[in-house]
Coordinates of C-alpha atoms in Angstrom, one line a residue:
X624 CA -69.4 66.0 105.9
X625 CA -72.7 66.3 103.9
X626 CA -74.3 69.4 103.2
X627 CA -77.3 68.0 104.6
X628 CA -75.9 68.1 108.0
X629 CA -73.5 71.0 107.6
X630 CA -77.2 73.4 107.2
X631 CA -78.1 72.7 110.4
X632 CA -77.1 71.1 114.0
X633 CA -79.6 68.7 115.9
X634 CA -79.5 70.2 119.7
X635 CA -81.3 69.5 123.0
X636 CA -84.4 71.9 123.4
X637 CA -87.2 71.8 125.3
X638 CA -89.1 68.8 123.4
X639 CA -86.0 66.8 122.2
X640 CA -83.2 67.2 119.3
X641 CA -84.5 70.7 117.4
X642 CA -82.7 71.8 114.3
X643 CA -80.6 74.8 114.5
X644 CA -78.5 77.3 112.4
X645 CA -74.5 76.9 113.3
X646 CA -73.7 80.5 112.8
X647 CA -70.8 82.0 111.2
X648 CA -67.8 80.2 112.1
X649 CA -69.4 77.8 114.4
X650 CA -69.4 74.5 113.8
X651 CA -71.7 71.5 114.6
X652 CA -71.1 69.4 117.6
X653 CA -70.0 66.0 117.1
X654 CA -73.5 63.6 117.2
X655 CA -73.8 61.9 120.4
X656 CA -73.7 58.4 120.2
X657 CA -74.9 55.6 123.1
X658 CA -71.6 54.2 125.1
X659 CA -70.5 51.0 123.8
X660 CA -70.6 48.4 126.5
X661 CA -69.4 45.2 126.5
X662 CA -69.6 42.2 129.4
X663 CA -68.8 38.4 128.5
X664 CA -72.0 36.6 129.0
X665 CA -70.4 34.6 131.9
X666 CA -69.9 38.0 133.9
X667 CA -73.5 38.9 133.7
X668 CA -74.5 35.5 135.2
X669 CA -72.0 35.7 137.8
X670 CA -74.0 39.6 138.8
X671 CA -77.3 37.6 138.3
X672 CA -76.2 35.0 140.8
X673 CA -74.7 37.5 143.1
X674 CA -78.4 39.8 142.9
X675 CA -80.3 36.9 143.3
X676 CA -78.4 35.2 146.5
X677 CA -79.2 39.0 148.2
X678 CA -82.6 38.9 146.6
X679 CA -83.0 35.8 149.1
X680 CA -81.7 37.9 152.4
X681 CA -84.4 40.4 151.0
X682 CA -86.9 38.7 151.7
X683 CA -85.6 36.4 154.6
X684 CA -85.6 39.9 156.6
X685 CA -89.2 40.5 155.4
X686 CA -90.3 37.4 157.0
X687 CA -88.3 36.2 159.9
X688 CA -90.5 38.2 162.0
X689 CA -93.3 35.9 161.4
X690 CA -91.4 32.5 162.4
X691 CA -91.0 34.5 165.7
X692 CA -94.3 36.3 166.2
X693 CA -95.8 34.4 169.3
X694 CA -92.2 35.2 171.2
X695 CA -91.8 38.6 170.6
X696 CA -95.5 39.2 171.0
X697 CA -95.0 37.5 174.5
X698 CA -91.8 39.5 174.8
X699 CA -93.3 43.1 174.3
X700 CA -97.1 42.3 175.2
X701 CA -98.1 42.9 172.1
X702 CA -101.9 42.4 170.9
X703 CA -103.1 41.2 167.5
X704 CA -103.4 44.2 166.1
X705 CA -100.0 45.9 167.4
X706 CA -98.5 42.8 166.1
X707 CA -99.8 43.4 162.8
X708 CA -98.4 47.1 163.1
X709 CA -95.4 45.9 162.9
X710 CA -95.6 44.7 159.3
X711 CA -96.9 47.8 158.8
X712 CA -94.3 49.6 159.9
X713 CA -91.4 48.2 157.9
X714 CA -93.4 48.3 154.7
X715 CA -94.7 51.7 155.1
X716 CA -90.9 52.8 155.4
X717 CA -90.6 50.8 152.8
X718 CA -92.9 52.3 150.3
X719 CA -92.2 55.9 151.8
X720 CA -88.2 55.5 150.7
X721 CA -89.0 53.9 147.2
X722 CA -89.8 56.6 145.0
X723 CA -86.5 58.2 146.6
X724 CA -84.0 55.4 146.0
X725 CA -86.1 55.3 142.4
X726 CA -85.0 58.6 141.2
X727 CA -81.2 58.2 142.8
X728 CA -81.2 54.5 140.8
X729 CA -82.3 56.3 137.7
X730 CA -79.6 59.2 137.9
X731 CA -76.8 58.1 140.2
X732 CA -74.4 55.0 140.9
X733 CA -77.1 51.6 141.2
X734 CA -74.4 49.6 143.2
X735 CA -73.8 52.6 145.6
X736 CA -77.3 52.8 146.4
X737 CA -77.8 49.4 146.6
X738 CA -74.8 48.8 148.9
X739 CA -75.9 51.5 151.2
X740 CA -79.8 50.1 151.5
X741 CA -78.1 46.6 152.8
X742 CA -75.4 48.3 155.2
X743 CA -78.9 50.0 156.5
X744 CA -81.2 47.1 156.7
X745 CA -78.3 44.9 158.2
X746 CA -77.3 46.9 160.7
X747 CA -81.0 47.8 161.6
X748 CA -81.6 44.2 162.3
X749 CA -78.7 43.3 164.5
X750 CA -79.8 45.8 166.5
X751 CA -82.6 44.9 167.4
X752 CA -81.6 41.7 168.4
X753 CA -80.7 44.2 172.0
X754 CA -83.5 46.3 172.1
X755 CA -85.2 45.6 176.1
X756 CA -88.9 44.8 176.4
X757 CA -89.3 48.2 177.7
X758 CA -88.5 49.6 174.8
X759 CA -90.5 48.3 172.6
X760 CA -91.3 51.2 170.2
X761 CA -87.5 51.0 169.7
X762 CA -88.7 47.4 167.9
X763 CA -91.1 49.7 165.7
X764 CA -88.8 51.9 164.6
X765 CA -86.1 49.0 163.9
X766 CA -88.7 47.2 161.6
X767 CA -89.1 50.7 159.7
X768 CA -85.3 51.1 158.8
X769 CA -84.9 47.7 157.8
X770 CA -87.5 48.6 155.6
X771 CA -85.9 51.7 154.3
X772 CA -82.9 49.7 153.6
X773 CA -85.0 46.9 151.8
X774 CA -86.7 49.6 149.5
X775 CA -83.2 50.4 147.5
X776 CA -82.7 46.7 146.4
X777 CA -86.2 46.1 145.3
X778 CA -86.4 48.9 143.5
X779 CA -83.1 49.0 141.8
X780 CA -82.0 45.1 141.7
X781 CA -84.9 44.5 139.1
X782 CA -83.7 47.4 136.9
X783 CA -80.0 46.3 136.4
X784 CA -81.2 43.1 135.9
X785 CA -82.9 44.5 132.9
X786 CA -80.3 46.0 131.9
X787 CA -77.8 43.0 131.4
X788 CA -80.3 40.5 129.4
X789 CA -82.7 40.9 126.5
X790 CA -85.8 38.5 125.0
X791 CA -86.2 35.0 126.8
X792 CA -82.9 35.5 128.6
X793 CA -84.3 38.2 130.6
X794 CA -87.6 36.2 131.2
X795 CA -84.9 33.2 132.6
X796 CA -83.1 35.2 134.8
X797 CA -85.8 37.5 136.1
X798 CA -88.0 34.2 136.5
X799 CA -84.6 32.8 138.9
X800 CA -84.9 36.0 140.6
X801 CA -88.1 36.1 141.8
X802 CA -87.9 32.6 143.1
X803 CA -86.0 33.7 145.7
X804 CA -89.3 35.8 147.1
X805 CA -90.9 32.6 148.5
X806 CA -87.9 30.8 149.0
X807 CA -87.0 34.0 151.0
X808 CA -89.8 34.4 152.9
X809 CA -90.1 30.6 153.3
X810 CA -86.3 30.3 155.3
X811 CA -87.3 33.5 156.8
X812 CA -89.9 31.7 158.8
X813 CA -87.7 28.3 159.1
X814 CA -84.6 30.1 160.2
X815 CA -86.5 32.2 163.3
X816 CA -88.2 29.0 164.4
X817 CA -85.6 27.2 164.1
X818 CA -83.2 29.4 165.4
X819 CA -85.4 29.8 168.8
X820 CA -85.7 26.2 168.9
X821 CA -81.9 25.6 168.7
X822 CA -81.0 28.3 171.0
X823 CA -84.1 29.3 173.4
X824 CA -84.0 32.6 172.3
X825 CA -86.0 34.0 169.2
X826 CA -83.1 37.2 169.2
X827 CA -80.3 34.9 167.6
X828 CA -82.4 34.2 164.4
X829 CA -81.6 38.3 164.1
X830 CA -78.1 37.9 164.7
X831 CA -77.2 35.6 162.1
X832 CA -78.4 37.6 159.4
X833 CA -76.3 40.2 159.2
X834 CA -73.1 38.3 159.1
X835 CA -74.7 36.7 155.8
X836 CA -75.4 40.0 154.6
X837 CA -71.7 41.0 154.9
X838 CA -70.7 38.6 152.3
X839 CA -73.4 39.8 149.9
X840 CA -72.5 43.4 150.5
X841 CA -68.8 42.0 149.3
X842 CA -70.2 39.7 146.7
X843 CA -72.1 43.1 145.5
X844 CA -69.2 45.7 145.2
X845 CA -66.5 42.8 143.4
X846 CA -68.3 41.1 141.1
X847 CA -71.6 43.4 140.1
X848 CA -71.1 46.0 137.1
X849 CA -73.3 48.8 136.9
X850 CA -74.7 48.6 133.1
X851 CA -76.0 52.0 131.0
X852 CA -79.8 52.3 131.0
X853 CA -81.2 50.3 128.7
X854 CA -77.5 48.7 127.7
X855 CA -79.3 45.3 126.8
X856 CA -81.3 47.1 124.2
X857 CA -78.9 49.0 122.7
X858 CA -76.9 46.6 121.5
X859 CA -79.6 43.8 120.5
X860 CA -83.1 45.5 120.2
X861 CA -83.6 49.0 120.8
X862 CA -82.8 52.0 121.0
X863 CA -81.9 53.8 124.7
X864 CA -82.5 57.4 124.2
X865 CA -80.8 60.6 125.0
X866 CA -81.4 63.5 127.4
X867 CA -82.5 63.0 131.0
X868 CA -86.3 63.7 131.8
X869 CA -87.4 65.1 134.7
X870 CA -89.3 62.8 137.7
X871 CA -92.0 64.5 137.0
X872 CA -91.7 64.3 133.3
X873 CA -91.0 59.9 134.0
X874 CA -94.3 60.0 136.2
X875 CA -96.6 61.6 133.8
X876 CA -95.2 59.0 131.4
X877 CA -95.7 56.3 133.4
X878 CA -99.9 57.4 134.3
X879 CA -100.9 57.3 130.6
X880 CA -99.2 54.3 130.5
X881 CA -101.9 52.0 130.7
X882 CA -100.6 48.7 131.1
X883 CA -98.0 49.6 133.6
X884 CA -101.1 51.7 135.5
X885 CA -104.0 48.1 135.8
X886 CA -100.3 45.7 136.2
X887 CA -99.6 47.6 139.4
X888 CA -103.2 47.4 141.0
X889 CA -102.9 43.4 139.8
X890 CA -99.5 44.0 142.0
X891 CA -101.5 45.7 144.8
X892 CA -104.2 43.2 145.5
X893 CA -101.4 40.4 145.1
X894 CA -99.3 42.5 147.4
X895 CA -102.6 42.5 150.1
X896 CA -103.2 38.7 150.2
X897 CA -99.8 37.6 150.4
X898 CA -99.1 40.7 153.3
X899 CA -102.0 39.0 155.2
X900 CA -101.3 35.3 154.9
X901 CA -97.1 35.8 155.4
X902 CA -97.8 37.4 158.4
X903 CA -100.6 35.8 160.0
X904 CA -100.8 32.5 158.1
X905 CA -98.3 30.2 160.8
X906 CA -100.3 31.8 163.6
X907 CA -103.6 31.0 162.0
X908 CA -102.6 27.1 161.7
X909 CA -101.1 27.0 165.3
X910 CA -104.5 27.9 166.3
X911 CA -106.1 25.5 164.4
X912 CA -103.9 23.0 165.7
X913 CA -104.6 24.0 169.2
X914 CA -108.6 24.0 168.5
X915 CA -108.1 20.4 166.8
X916 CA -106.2 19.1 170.2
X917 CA -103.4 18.5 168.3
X918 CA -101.3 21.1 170.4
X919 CA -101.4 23.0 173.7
X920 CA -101.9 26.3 173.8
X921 CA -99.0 28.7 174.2
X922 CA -98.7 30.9 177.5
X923 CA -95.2 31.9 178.0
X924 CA -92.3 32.0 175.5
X925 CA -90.6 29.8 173.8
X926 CA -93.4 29.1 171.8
X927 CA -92.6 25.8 169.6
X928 CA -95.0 26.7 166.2
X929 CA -94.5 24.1 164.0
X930 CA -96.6 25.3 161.6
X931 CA -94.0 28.8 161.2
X932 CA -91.4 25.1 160.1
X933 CA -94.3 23.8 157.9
X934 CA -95.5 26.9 156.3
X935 CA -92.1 28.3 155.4
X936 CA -91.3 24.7 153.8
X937 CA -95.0 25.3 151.8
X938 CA -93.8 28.4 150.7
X939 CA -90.4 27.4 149.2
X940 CA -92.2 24.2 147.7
X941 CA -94.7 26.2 145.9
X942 CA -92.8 29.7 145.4
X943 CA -90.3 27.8 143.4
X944 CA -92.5 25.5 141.0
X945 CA -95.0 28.4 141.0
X946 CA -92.6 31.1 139.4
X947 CA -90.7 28.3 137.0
X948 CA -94.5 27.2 135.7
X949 CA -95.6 30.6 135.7
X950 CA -92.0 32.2 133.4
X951 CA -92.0 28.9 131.5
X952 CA -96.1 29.5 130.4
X953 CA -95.7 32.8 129.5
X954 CA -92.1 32.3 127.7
X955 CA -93.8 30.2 125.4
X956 CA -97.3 31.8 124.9
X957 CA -96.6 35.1 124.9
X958 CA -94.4 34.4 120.8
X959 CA -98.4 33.1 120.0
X960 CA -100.7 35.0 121.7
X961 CA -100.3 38.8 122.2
X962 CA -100.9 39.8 125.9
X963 CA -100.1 36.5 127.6
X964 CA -98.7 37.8 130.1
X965 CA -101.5 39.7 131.6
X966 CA -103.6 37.1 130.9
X967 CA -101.9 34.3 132.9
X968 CA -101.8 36.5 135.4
X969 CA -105.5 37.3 135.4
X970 CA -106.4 33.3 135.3
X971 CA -103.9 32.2 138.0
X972 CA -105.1 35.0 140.5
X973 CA -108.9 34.1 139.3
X974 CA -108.2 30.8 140.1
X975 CA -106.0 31.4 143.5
X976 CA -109.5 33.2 144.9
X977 CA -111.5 30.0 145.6
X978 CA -108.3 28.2 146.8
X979 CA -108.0 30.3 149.0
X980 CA -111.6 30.6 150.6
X981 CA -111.6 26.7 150.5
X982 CA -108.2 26.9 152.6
X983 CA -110.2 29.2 155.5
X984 CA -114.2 27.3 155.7
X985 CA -112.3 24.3 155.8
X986 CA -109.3 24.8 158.5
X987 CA -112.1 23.9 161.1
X988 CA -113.1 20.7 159.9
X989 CA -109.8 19.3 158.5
X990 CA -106.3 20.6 158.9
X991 CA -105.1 18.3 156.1
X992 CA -107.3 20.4 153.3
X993 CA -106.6 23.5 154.6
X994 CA -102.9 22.6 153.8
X995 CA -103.4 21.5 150.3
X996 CA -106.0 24.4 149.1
X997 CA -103.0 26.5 151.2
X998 CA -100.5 24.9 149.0
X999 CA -102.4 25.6 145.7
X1000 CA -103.0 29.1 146.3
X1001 CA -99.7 29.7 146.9
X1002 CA -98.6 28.4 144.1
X1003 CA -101.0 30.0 141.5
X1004 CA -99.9 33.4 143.2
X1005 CA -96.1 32.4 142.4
X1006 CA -97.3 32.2 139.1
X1007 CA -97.0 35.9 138.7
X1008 CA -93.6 37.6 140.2
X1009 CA -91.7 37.1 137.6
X1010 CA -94.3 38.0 134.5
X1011 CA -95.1 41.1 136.3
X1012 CA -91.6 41.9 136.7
X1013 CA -91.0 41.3 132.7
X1014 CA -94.5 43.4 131.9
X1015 CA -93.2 46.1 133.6
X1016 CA -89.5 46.3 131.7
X1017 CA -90.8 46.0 128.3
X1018 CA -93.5 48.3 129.0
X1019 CA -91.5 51.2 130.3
X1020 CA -88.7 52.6 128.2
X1021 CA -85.2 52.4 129.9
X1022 CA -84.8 55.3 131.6
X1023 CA -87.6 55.1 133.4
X1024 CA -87.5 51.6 134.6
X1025 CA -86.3 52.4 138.5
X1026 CA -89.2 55.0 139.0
X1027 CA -91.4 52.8 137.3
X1028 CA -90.0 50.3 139.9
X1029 CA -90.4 52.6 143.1
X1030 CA -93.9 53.9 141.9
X1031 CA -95.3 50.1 141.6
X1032 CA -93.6 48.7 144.9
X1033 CA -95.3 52.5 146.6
X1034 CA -98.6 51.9 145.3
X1035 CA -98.6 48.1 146.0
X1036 CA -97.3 48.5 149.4
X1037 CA -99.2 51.2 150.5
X1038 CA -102.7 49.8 149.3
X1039 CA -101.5 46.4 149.9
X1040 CA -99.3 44.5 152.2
X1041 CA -98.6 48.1 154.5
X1042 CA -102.4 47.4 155.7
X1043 CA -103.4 44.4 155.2
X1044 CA -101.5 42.4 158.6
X1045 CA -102.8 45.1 160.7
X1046 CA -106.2 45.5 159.0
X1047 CA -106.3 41.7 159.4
X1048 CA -105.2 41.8 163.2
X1049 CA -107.9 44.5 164.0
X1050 CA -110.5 42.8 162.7
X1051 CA -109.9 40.0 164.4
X1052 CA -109.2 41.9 167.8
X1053 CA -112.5 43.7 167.4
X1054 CA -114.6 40.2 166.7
X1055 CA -112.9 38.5 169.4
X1056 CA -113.7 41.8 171.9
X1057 CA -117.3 40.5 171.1
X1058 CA -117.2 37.1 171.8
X1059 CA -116.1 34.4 174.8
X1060 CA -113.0 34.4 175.7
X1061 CA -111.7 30.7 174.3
X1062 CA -109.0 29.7 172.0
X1063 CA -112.2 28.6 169.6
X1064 CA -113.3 31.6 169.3
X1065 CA -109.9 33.3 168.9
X1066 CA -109.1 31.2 165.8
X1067 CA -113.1 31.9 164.2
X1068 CA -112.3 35.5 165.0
X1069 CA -108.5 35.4 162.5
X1070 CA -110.6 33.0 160.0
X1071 CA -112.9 35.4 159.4
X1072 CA -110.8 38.6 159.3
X1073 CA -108.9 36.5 156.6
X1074 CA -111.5 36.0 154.2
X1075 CA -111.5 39.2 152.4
X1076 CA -108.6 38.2 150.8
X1077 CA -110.1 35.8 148.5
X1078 CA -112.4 38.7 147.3
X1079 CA -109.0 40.9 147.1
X1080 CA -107.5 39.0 144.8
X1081 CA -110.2 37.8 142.6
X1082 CA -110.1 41.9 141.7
X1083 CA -106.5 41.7 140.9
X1084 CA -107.3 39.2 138.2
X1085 CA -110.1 41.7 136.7
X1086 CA -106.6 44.1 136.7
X1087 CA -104.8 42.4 134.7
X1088 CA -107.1 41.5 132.0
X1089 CA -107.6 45.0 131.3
X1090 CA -103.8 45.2 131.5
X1091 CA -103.9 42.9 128.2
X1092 CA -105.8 45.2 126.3
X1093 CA -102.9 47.6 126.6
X1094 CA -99.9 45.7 126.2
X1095 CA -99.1 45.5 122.7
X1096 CA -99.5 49.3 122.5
X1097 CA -97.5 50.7 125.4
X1098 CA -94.9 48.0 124.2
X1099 CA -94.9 49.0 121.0
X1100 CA -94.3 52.8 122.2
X1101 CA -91.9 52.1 125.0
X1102 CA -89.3 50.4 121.8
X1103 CA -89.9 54.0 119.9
X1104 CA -86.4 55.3 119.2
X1105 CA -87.0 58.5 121.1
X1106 CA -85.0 60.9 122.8
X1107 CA -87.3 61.8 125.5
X1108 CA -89.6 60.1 127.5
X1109 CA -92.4 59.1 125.6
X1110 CA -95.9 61.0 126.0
X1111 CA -99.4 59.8 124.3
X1112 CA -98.8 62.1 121.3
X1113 CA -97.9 59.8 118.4
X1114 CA -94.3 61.3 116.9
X1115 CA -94.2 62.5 113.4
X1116 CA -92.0 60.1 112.0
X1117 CA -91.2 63.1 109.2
X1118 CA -89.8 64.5 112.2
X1119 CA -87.7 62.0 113.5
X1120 CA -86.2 61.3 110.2
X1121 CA -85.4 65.1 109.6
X1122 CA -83.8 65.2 112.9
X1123 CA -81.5 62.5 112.0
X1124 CA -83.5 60.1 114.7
X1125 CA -84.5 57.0 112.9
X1126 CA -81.7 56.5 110.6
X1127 CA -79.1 57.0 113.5
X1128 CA -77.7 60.1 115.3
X1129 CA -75.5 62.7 113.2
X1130 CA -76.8 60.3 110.4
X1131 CA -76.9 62.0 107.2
X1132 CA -80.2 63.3 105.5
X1133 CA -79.4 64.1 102.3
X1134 CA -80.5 62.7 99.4
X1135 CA -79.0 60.2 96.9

């Protein structure tokens, strides 16, 4: 060994690796050196197939409620604005369980946790499938825990993605993964109204799903590895790290982090339109069928909603070209232009605002242009899942990645999607207290409670341009080969290099 590392030992201390005196007769620890892992490329495409085909169940359970709506709301008696509660309720659950399943996804077993959110969320679901109208805040709490069991996938899936590709590879697969959010919440609508057309009852649609989310829990536990944090980056790009910080340590990190801070209120106001018009958006075109004559209105269940069969097939249609157009754009621009991926963000959800007004004023006049400016909106907002998912991991340094996860999906769900359905519903239960009671002025009253989504999301766009003038920075600091979680102090690269940092653990510092 060198006499440069025989004078002193690197050792953990409060602020990272600190040099120390041996002693008499003591002798240095051997340097600790990152886990070599290995997969064949073929295995980590199997995992990505296997997370992304329970990605779509994801989000199938996040929206068959809304192909059903008009039945259950018949079933319980439940009003606009309870019916919007119970979007509420499962995300709130949701965003309440996050941070939780974050810190156990950054400490413990990924596939454990993950494997017990879908047992939860599965088993939640068929259950409700028996609850009696009478017992109809037994539906509530049903929605919540299928929401607590939705929050460990979300939050971890993304992260272990991360952790198995590097570069475009990642953007590739993470853009596949994300397609399944509309194509998910598209067959969630088409399965429950096609379900309840098949079979005369709406509670089947909530039957079938947990016998497909049986063969993902097995698909999960055979065939998906649990990488190292930051495994990817070890072996093509970067450096992991060493010690384990403490949550609180990871969420101080994560506040000064600028770009990860303005990306996740771009999240939130993306997370409040699409919250709205998922949940509200087939009911909103029944009535505007209805008020165009093209459809009775609906007294007693089953209610036939087209519209729950059109809308889901709108949302597959543009989810998927949206998130291919939207990776492909910012796979290319972002080796030309620094911050392009904050900046297609910001110009699709500029640009989604006026579609979606457009879609609203005109759904009285013509059904037809409310469909396309619909369509187009939709698909500028699938622009963004999977750049914000790929702005997030190479903003955030490994270890990190699934608090950084839960704390984005928290903040987005709580001042998004957990308020915007029922917002949505109580405005447009108090406007229609104040008006006639006609199917006319029912459907003016949800137009109009709608529209502040178009100002919602224009601010999202102002979010993420500021989230460009952050990016290269808290990129360039989250690849820092640093033991501990990065803070805004700049590190004395004298330092590093005297504790044996930069030119490789143990490595020698002596010189020639």
């Amino acid at each position: 060994m060198s006499g440069g590392m025989s004078a002193e030992c690197p050792e953990p201390g409060p602020g990272g690796l600190q040099g120390q005196s041996p002693g008499p007769g003591r002798q240095c620890p051997p340097p600790i050196t990152p886990t070599s892992w290995n997969l064949p490329p073929w295995r980590a495409y199997v995992a990505a197939a296997v997370l992304c085909y329970i990605n779509l169940l994801n989000y199938m359970n996040w929206f068959i409620i809304a192909g059903v709506l008009l039945d259950i709301q018949e079933v319980f008696q439940i009003s606009d604005n309870h019916a919007g509660l119970l979007q509420t309720v499962f995300v709130s659950c949701l965003l309440l369980s996050a941070p939780v399943f974050g810190y156990l996804g950054d400490r413990h077993s990924r596939k454990a946790t993950m494997s017990f959110g879908i047992l939860l969320w599965s088993g939640a679901g068929l259950s409700s499938s028996f609850i009696s109208p009478r017992y109809s805040w037994l539906f509530f709490l049903s929605r919540g825990i299928v929401g607590t069991g939705s929050a460990s996938y979300s939050t971890i899936a993304p992260t272990v993605l991360g952790d198995l590709f590097v570069r475009d590879q990642r953007t590739r697969v993470l853009a596949i993964f994300y397609i399944f959010i509309p194509v998910g919440s598209g067959l969630g609508y088409v399965l429950g109204s096609a379900v309840t057309m098949l079979t005369g009852n709406w509670r089947w649609a909530l039957r079938i799903m947990p016998c497909l989310e049986a063969v993902a829990l097995i698909l999960l536990i055979l065939l998906v590895p649990d990488p190292p944090r930051g495994a990817a980056e070890t072996q093509g790009e970067g450096a992991a790290g060493g010690f384990r910080s403490s949550w609180c340590e990871d969420v101080r990190y994560l506040g000064k982090n600028w770009s990860f801070v303005w990306s996740t209120l771009g999240v939130t106001a993306m997370a409040f339109v699409t919250g709205a018009l998922g949940f509200w958006a087939p009911k909103f075109l029944l009535e505007a069928r209805v008020v165009h004559g093209l459809q009775p209105p609906c007294f007693q269940e089953p209610c036939s909603n087209p519209d729950s069969l059109i809308f889901g097939a709108l949302t597959i249609m543009t989810g998927v070209i949206g998130v291919i157009l939207g990776a492909e754009a910012a796979r290319r621009y972002k080796k030309v232009i620094p911050g392009a991926e904050p900046l297609i963000c910001a110009s699709s959800l500029l640009a989604t605002a006026p579609c979606l007004y457009l879609a609203l004023v005109l759904a009285p006049t013509t059904l037809l242009a409310s469909y396309v400016f619909l369509g187009l909106g939709e698909l500028l907002l699938s622009c963004n899942w999977a750049v914000v998912a790929d702005i997030l991991l190479s903003v955030v340094v490994p270890r990190c990645r699934g608090t950084a996860e839960a704390l984005q999906i928290t903040v987005g769900h709580i001042l998004g999607d957990a308020g915007s359905p029922y917002l949505t519903g109580l405005i447009s239960s108090v406007l229609r207290a104040r008006r006639p009671d006609s199917y006319l002025q029912r459907f003016l009253s949800l137009q109009q409670s709608f529209l502040c989504c178009a100002f919602v999301i224009a601010l999202g766009g102002g979010c993420f341009l500021l989230t460009a003038l952050y990016l290269e920075r808290d990129e360039t600091r989250a690849w820092q080969p640093v033991t501990g979680t990065p803070d805004s102090k700049d590190v004395d690269s004298n330092d590093l290099e005297r504790q044996g940092l930069l030119s490789g653990a143990g490595a020698s510092t002596e010189e020639p």
